[in-house]
Amino acid sequence: MKRRKLIGTGATALTAAIGTGLLSSCTIRREEASNTNGLPKIRWRMATSWPLSLDTIYGGAETICKRVNALSGGNFQIKSYAGGELVPGLEVLDAVQAGSVECGHTASYYYKGKNPSFAFGTSVPFGLSAQQQNSWLYEAGGNESINRIYADFGVISFPAGNTGAQMGGWFKQKLEGLNSLQGLKMRIPGLGGDVMAQLGVNVQQIAAGEIYLALERGAIDAAEWTGPYDDEKLGLPRAANFYYYPGWWEPGPTLSAVVNKKAWNKLPSEYKAIFQSACYEANLTMLNRYENLNGIALQRIIKNQVNLLAYDNNILKAAETAAFQIYADYSSQDIEFRQLFEEWQNFRNKVYDWNKVNQFSLARYNYPSMHQAI
């Protein structure tokens, strides 16, 4: 595929109407007046995939907007919008690509139908923890690899949030082994959805704000979102009674800020630096908040007679086998996927070897006492 240069030269103004002119009313506005440093006043809009009720994940977008405004002295302002306000939550990338909005806050694996390699920008089954994911993205070239994919869509992305290790989903009925997955209707995105499909699940793609009603009314039999804090806010404990762990498909998922490349190239270098710093802050802030809030929420949930259950080892083994077969299949069909997977796999092997020594050994020692406390 044709590649675009990822980082353009800075410019001092943003122009109107990108591409097809879909957005005459929300075109980048440049005021003729500038501040004392000669930088333009710029206004952007950010579409997100999240409902307002999910204050922590939507908070990632808000962190970016607030910090960009503060660090630019109010000269560069971005306004965030909940999923569905400007575009449906699962169409943020499309809007940014078209120039309908300048930027968005979303999860790249929502768009694996456009390119399966997008899954690595968020999380893949039996992949990296949040800390490992950040190390790969920031220090081992992961974000540059993801941006090779985004370049074909006229977009550049930055890590801008992480939920930490997720839970394994809500089920209306208790799972009785691997066969109980056959024909189950479950909301689950990304390559995790591909794996569940291999195990016989009828996979559904549903935006966050629609999950509760679908589960409560029986349109689906199971659903995963993030973890206890957000799941509780969505009302999922009221719709299903069996809460499974671990979330093997999303051990450390990254959320991304995606920016229309033409709009990005026209930003002054100072504003680019501000935006990147704001995304970095959003990434760490979101992870810290979830780690603090999820443990508290989990205790509330299990006190309300919810059944907290571990996945059967046979399910986990079958899921892992299916996951790596899917990686092999995609690699054989898609050179781009194979290149990114090999880069990711090399990093995964190295960091796992290290973490087996310094982190996993301690976690194994602590686990019995932690499990007993739960």
XYZ file of C-alpha atoms in Angstrom:
374
model
C 0.000 0.000 0.000
C 1.047 3.536 -0.540
C 2.673 5.001 2.547
C 2.429 8.538 3.727
C 5.105 10.375 5.616
C 4.057 10.169 9.272
C 5.283 13.445 10.625
C 4.705 16.544 8.577
C 6.301 19.948 8.913
C 4.689 22.480 11.235
C 2.600 25.302 9.881
C 1.133 28.309 11.534
C -2.481 28.068 10.500
C -5.278 25.565 10.030
C -7.500 25.896 7.000
C -11.161 25.199 6.457
C -12.880 22.260 4.710
C -10.835 19.060 4.585
C -11.354 16.631 1.701
C -14.966 16.397 0.659
C -16.146 19.458 2.552
C -18.472 17.410 4.719
C -18.093 19.845 7.552
C -18.732 23.434 6.648
C -20.146 24.161 10.108
C -17.332 22.588 12.110
C -14.348 23.480 9.980
C -11.216 24.496 11.808
C -11.568 28.149 12.654
C -8.548 30.393 12.655
C -8.933 33.830 14.128
C -6.851 36.517 12.544
C -5.777 37.755 15.960
C -2.855 35.867 17.451
C -1.120 35.864 20.799
C 2.099 37.656 21.591
C 4.145 34.756 20.229
C 2.442 35.017 16.861
C 0.621 31.688 17.210
C -2.904 31.368 15.806
C -6.035 30.745 17.809
C -7.369 27.355 16.785
C -10.573 25.500 17.607
C -10.966 21.764 17.056
C -13.686 19.227 17.740
C -13.043 15.750 19.154
C -15.542 12.948 18.546
C -15.365 10.055 21.001
C -16.639 6.502 21.257
C -17.809 6.912 24.865
C -20.996 7.951 26.652
C -20.730 10.809 29.166
C -21.769 8.466 31.979
C -18.428 6.650 31.750
C -16.515 9.461 33.369
C -13.132 7.722 33.479
C -12.866 6.559 29.885
C -14.563 9.707 28.561
C -12.293 11.527 30.991
C -9.359 10.632 28.752
C -10.771 12.906 26.077
C -11.526 15.599 28.648
C -7.960 15.469 29.983
C -6.591 16.112 26.504
C -8.944 19.031 25.900
C -8.292 20.668 29.264
C -4.515 20.341 29.069
C -4.302 21.591 25.475
C -6.312 24.638 26.481
C -4.239 25.279 29.616
C -0.817 24.738 28.054
C -1.618 26.948 25.072
C -2.993 29.756 27.216
C -6.395 29.245 25.635
C -5.151 29.739 22.083
C -5.580 26.084 21.066
C -8.930 24.727 22.214
C -10.527 21.329 21.628
C -14.106 20.460 22.544
C -14.961 16.803 23.153
C -18.282 15.160 22.281
C -19.773 11.924 23.569
C -20.367 8.989 21.261
C -23.429 9.647 19.141
C -23.391 13.437 19.501
C -21.442 14.037 16.297
C -21.012 10.528 14.927
C -21.823 7.020 16.199
C -19.278 5.721 18.698
C -17.920 3.096 16.326
C -17.431 5.549 13.436
C -14.943 7.964 14.980
C -12.086 6.933 12.697
C -14.293 7.430 9.633
C -15.148 10.977 10.724
C -11.516 11.867 11.395
C -10.385 10.361 8.108
C -13.014 12.337 6.200
C -12.150 15.573 8.002
C -15.642 15.861 9.478
C -13.863 16.372 12.791
C -10.223 17.173 13.379
C -9.613 14.503 16.017
C -11.185 11.675 17.971
C -10.769 9.501 21.063
C -11.468 5.836 20.417
C -10.116 2.276 20.444
C -8.270 1.236 17.308
C -9.484 -2.358 17.434
C -13.001 -1.149 16.629
C -11.692 -0.738 13.071
C -10.034 -4.101 12.541
C -12.538 -4.671 9.738
C -10.651 -1.994 7.821
C -7.288 -3.532 8.709
C -6.800 -6.383 11.239
C -3.498 -4.829 12.343
C -5.479 -2.090 14.104
C -6.102 -4.597 16.906
C -2.524 -4.207 18.147
C -3.106 -0.508 18.808
C -5.530 -1.440 21.582
C -4.938 -4.999 22.801
C -4.919 -8.555 21.519
C -5.702 -11.852 23.272
C -2.978 -13.119 25.591
C -0.981 -10.001 24.846
C 0.572 -7.225 26.892
C -0.288 -5.768 30.269
C -0.811 -2.015 30.534
C 2.790 -1.449 31.595
C 4.099 -3.729 28.864
C 1.830 -2.077 26.296
C 3.146 1.369 27.205
C 6.718 0.115 26.987
C 6.059 -1.318 23.532
C 4.290 1.800 22.254
C 6.633 4.418 23.687
C 10.035 2.713 23.784
C 10.033 -0.221 21.358
C 8.573 1.419 18.253
C 5.022 0.163 18.698
C 3.289 3.471 18.072
C 5.353 4.073 14.952
C 4.258 0.638 13.723
C 0.595 1.425 14.418
C 0.953 4.730 12.609
C 2.158 2.902 9.503
C -1.379 1.506 9.374
C -3.098 4.790 10.173
C -1.102 6.539 7.443
C -3.178 4.732 4.815
C -6.238 6.464 6.261
C -4.736 9.948 6.429
C -4.618 9.778 10.227
C -1.977 9.882 12.969
C -2.566 8.421 16.435
C -1.202 8.752 19.964
C -1.712 6.574 23.068
C -4.251 8.457 25.175
C -5.605 6.134 27.851
C -5.493 2.621 29.245
C -8.113 0.789 31.304
C -5.680 -1.713 32.793
C -6.405 -5.445 32.747
C -10.066 -6.012 32.048
C -12.598 -8.508 33.331
C -13.909 -11.471 31.366
C -17.472 -10.342 30.877
C -21.025 -10.744 32.153
C -23.068 -13.856 31.405
C -26.744 -14.474 32.033
C -26.068 -18.177 32.568
C -23.157 -19.972 34.220
C -20.682 -21.476 31.779
C -20.456 -25.255 32.008
C -17.262 -25.825 30.084
C -16.205 -25.108 26.534
C -19.356 -26.481 24.925
C -21.528 -23.910 26.709
C -20.078 -21.218 24.434
C -21.698 -22.738 21.348
C -24.302 -20.355 19.916
C -23.936 -17.846 22.757
C -24.612 -14.259 21.637
C -21.901 -12.026 23.111
C -20.835 -8.433 22.689
C -17.047 -8.497 22.318
C -14.860 -6.483 19.880
C -11.392 -6.846 18.417
C -9.468 -10.058 17.892
C -10.996 -11.297 21.131
C -14.226 -11.414 19.183
C -12.507 -13.431 16.449
C -11.325 -15.930 19.060
C -14.768 -16.232 20.626
C -16.216 -16.791 17.151
C -13.767 -19.656 16.672
C -15.072 -21.136 19.934
C -18.642 -21.045 18.641
C -19.842 -17.685 19.987
C -22.167 -15.477 17.929
C -20.164 -12.245 18.227
C -21.901 -8.852 18.334
C -20.468 -5.336 17.895
C -22.388 -2.952 20.147
C -21.402 0.536 21.330
C -21.030 1.121 25.063
C -24.262 3.014 25.567
C -26.322 0.188 24.024
C -24.875 -2.784 25.931
C -27.132 -2.734 28.995
C -30.420 -2.792 27.126
C -29.211 -5.512 24.763
C -28.145 -7.687 27.692
C -31.108 -6.893 29.927
C -33.664 -7.586 27.174
C -31.995 -10.803 26.052
C -30.827 -9.607 22.631
C -27.427 -10.908 23.752
C -26.501 -13.543 26.343
C -23.220 -12.034 27.461
C -21.158 -8.867 27.184
C -17.792 -7.508 28.137
C -16.895 -3.871 28.657
C -13.928 -2.866 30.780
C -13.958 -3.601 34.493
C -16.026 -3.270 37.666
C -16.222 0.524 37.829
C -17.500 1.108 34.290
C -19.500 -2.118 34.188
C -21.368 -0.955 37.278
C -22.016 2.449 35.726
C -23.469 0.791 32.631
C -25.774 -1.251 34.866
C -24.409 -4.626 33.768
C -24.675 -6.207 37.265
C -28.435 -5.653 37.008
C -28.610 -7.425 33.631
C -26.534 -10.558 34.327
C -25.432 -12.444 37.418
C -22.239 -14.259 36.421
C -19.059 -12.164 36.265
C -16.047 -13.919 34.768
C -12.300 -13.295 34.939
C -9.686 -12.849 33.588
C -10.234 -10.684 30.512
C -7.705 -12.675 28.506
C -8.535 -10.736 25.327
C -7.606 -7.337 26.820
C -4.820 -7.561 29.406
C -3.811 -3.892 28.942
C -5.838 -2.066 26.295
C -4.775 1.341 25.015
C -7.232 4.028 23.932
C -6.049 6.342 21.166
C -6.301 9.967 20.141
C -6.605 9.966 16.355
C -5.970 13.130 14.345
C -6.652 13.990 10.728
C -3.188 14.162 9.158
C -3.887 17.303 7.124
C -5.066 19.110 10.233
C -2.052 17.828 12.172
C 0.428 18.982 9.551
C -0.955 22.522 9.712
C -0.458 22.845 13.460
C 2.445 24.949 14.715
C 5.164 22.784 16.261
C 4.340 24.242 19.687
C 0.758 22.994 19.434
C 1.892 19.566 18.289
C 4.095 19.270 21.358
C 1.230 20.399 23.590
C -1.165 17.861 22.083
C 1.308 15.000 22.470
C 2.002 15.946 26.096
C -1.720 16.079 26.816
C -2.181 12.589 25.331
C 0.663 11.247 27.464
C -0.962 12.705 30.563
C -4.347 11.245 29.590
C -2.802 7.822 29.122
C -1.282 7.696 32.600
C -4.161 9.458 34.345
C -6.789 7.055 33.034
C -4.813 3.981 34.066
C -4.209 5.359 37.562
C -7.885 6.191 38.012
C -9.075 2.770 36.927
C -6.622 0.979 39.216
C -7.962 3.031 42.118
C -11.658 2.704 41.266
C -11.976 -0.890 40.049
C -11.030 -2.594 43.304
C -13.579 -0.552 45.233
C -16.292 -1.243 42.674
C -15.547 -4.976 42.624
C -16.149 -5.200 46.356
C -19.524 -3.484 45.948
C -20.498 -5.778 43.102
C -19.726 -9.072 44.838
C -21.607 -7.951 47.962
C -24.754 -7.783 45.825
C -24.859 -11.545 45.234
C -23.066 -11.465 41.891
C -21.215 -14.703 41.151
C -17.517 -13.978 40.564
C -16.101 -16.884 38.593
C -12.859 -17.846 36.863
C -12.870 -19.135 33.307
C -12.426 -22.883 33.048
C -8.832 -23.764 32.110
C -10.125 -25.679 29.100
C -11.726 -22.473 27.814
C -8.502 -20.529 28.367
C -6.388 -23.140 26.607
C -8.783 -23.323 23.670
C -8.870 -19.527 23.462
C -5.073 -19.255 23.469
C -4.743 -21.895 20.761
C -7.374 -20.153 18.643
C -5.745 -16.745 19.160
C -2.322 -17.771 17.905
C -3.851 -19.664 14.999
C -5.675 -16.458 14.034
C -2.385 -14.553 14.210
C -0.792 -17.165 11.959
C -3.691 -17.049 9.494
C -3.648 -13.251 9.243
C 0.154 -13.310 8.891
C -0.053 -15.718 5.963
C -2.603 -13.524 4.190
C -1.369 -10.006 4.968
C 2.263 -8.868 4.769
C 1.481 -5.771 6.808
C -0.057 -7.809 9.625
C 2.849 -10.265 9.578
C 5.409 -7.479 9.919
C 3.605 -5.848 12.822
C 2.899 -9.180 14.530
C 6.560 -10.213 14.326
C 7.663 -6.910 15.847
C 5.073 -7.262 18.602
C 5.881 -10.926 19.234
C 9.608 -10.245 19.570
C 8.898 -7.581 22.171
C 6.380 -9.807 23.966
C 8.877 -12.654 24.290
C 11.565 -10.375 25.732
C 9.337 -8.578 28.195
C 7.671 -11.817 29.337
C 11.076 -13.351 30.070
C 11.969 -10.333 32.187
C 8.611 -10.039 33.936
C 8.584 -13.735 34.844
C 11.556 -12.919 37.035
C 10.664 -9.534 38.483
C 6.833 -9.349 38.547
C 5.062 -12.614 37.860
C 6.978 -14.481 40.569
C 5.777 -12.009 43.190
C 2.226 -12.105 41.849
C 2.190 -15.912 42.109
C 3.375 -15.711 45.712
C 0.791 -13.100 46.672
C -2.134 -14.612 44.781
C -3.456 -17.121 47.389
C -3.807 -14.470 50.090
C -5.357 -11.958 47.661
C -7.816 -14.539 46.371
C -8.827 -15.471 49.911
C -9.487 -11.814 50.687
C -11.841 -11.566 47.707
